[in-house]
Coordinates of C-alpha atoms in Angstrom, one line a residue:
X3 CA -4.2 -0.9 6.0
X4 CA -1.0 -2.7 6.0
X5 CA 0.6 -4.2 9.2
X6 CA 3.1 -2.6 11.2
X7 CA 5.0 -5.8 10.7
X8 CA 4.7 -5.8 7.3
X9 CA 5.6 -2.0 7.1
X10 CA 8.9 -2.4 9.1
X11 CA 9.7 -5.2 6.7
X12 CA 9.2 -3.5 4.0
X13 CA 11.7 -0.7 5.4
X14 CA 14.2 -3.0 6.6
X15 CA 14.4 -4.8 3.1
X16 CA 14.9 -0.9 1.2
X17 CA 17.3 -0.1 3.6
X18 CA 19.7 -3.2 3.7
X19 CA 21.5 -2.1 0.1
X20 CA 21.8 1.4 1.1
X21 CA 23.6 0.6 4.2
X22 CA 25.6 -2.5 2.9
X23 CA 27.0 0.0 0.3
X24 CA 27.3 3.4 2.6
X25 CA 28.9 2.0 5.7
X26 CA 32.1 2.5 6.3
X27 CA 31.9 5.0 4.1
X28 CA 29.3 7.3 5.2
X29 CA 29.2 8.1 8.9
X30 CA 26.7 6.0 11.1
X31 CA 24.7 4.8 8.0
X32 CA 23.8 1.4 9.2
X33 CA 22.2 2.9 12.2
X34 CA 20.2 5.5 10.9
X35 CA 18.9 3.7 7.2
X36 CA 16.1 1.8 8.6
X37 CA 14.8 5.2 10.4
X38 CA 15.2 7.2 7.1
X39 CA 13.4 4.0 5.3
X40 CA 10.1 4.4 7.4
X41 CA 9.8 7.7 7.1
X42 CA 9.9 7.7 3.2
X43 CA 7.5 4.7 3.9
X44 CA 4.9 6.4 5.5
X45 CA 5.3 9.6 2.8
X46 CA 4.8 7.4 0.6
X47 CA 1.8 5.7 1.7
X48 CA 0.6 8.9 2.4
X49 CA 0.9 9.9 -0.6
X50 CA -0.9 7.5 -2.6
X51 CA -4.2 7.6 0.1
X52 CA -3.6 4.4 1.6
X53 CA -4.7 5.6 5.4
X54 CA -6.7 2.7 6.3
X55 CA -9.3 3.3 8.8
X56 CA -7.9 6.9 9.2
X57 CA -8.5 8.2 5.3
X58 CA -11.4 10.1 4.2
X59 CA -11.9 8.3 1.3
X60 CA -15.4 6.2 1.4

């Protein structure tokens, strides 16, 4: 299962572009990019069964 570290990197780095190109332009984007990020994050590694020690996989 990957880090928590690694996770919130990985969000952080798919966020920066959106909010570099949304703020100013869209209201609070830089604040609330990273947030969004995660979430789609976790969907995603939901998705595609990697729960680590919580998937019912063997």
């Amino acid at each position: 299962m990957p880090s928590k570290a690694y996770l919130d990197a990985v969000a952080t780095a798919a966020a920066a572009p959106v909010a570099a190109k949304y703020t100013g332009v869209l209201a609070a984007a830089d604040v609330f990019t990273v947030d969004n990020a995660m979430a789609m994050v976790e969907s995603l590694r939901i998705d595609f069964g990697e729960l680590g020690p919580f998937g019912t996989r063997p």
